Coordinates of C-alpha atoms in Angstrom, one line a residue:
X6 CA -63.9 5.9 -20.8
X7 CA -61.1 8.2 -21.4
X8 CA -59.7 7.6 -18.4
X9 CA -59.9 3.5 -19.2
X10 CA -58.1 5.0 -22.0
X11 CA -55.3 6.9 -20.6
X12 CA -54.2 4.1 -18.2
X13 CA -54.8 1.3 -21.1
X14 CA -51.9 3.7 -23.1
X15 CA -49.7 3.8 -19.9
X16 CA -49.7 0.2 -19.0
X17 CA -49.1 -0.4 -22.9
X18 CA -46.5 2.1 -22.5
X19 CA -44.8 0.0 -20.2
X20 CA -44.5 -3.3 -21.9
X21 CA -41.8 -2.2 -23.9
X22 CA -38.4 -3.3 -21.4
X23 CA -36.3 -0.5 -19.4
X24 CA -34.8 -0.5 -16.3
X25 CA -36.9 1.9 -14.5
X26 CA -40.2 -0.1 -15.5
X27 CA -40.9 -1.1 -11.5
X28 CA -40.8 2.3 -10.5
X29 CA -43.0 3.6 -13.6
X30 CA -45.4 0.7 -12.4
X31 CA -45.8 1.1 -9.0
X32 CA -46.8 4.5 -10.0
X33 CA -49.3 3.3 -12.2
X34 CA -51.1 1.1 -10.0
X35 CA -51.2 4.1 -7.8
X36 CA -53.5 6.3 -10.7
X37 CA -55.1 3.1 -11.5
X38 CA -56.4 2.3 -7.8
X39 CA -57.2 5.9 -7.5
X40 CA -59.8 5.5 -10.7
X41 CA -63.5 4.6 -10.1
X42 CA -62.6 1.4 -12.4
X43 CA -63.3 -2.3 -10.3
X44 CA -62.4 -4.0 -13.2
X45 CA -58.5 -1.9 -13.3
X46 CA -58.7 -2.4 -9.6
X47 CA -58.6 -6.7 -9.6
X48 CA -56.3 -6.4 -12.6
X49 CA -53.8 -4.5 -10.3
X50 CA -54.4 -6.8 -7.0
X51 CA -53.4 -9.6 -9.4
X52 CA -49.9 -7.4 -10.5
X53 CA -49.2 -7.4 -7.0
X54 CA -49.5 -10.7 -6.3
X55 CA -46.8 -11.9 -8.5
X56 CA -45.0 -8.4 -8.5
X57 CA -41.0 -10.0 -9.0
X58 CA -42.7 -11.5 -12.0
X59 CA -44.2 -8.9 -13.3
X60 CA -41.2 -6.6 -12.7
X61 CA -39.2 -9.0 -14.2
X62 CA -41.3 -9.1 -17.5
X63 CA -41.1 -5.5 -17.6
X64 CA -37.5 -4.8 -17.0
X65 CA -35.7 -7.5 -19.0
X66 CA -34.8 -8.0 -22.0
X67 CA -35.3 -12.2 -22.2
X68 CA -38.4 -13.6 -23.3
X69 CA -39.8 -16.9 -24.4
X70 CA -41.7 -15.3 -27.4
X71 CA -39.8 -17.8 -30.3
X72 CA -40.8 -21.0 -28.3
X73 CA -44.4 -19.8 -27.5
X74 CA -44.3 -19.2 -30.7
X75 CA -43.2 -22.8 -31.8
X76 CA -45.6 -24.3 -29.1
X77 CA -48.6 -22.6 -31.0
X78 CA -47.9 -23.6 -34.4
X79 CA -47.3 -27.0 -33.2
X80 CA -50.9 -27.0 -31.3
X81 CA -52.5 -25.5 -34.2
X82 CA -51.3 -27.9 -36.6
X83 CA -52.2 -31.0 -34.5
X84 CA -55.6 -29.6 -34.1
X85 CA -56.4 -29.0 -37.8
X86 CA -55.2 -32.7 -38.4
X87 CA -57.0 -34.7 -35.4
X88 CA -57.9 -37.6 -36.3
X89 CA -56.2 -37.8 -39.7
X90 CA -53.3 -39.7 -41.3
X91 CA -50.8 -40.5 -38.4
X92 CA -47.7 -39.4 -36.7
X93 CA -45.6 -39.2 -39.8
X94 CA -47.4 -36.7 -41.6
X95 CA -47.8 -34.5 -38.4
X96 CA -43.5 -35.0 -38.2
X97 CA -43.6 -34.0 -41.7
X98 CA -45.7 -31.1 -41.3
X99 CA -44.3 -29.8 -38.1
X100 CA -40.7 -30.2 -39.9
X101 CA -41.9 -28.0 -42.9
X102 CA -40.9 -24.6 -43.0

């Protein structure tokens, strides 16, 4: 478990953006495949197959967080009214601050 631990804090470490993120990376999935951890193992195989995506995410400073963000309320609202009222008071709502 402290090892789980360790590399939970390095890959958590790395989500922060900086330029030299790929090469920190690489060098964690190198101590994570090296750890008697299956689970850390698939999560790895899965970095690497979508690695300019993933180094991407980690080395850039753009992100969609605000629209995500938008996209969630949005869903959340329509969910809580399903069925209700109509699609003026979902505008209205959605509209509100």
């Amino acid at each position: 478990m402290a090892a789980l631990a360790d590399l939970v804090r390095g890959f958590a470490a790395l989500l922060k953006p900086a330029e030299d993120n790929d090469v920190k990376l690489t060098e964690w999935i190198v101590t994570a495949r090296a750890a008697a951890l299956p689970h850390l193992h698939s999560f790895t195989n899965g970095l690497e197959l979508d690695r300019p995506a993933v180094d991407a995410g980690l080395t850039l400073p753009y992100h969609n967080g605000c629209t995500e963000g938008v996209n969630t309320r949005t869903k959340r609202i329509m969910r809580q009214m399903h069925g209700r009222a109509g699609f003026d008071l979902l505008r209205h709502r959605i509209l509100l601050p």
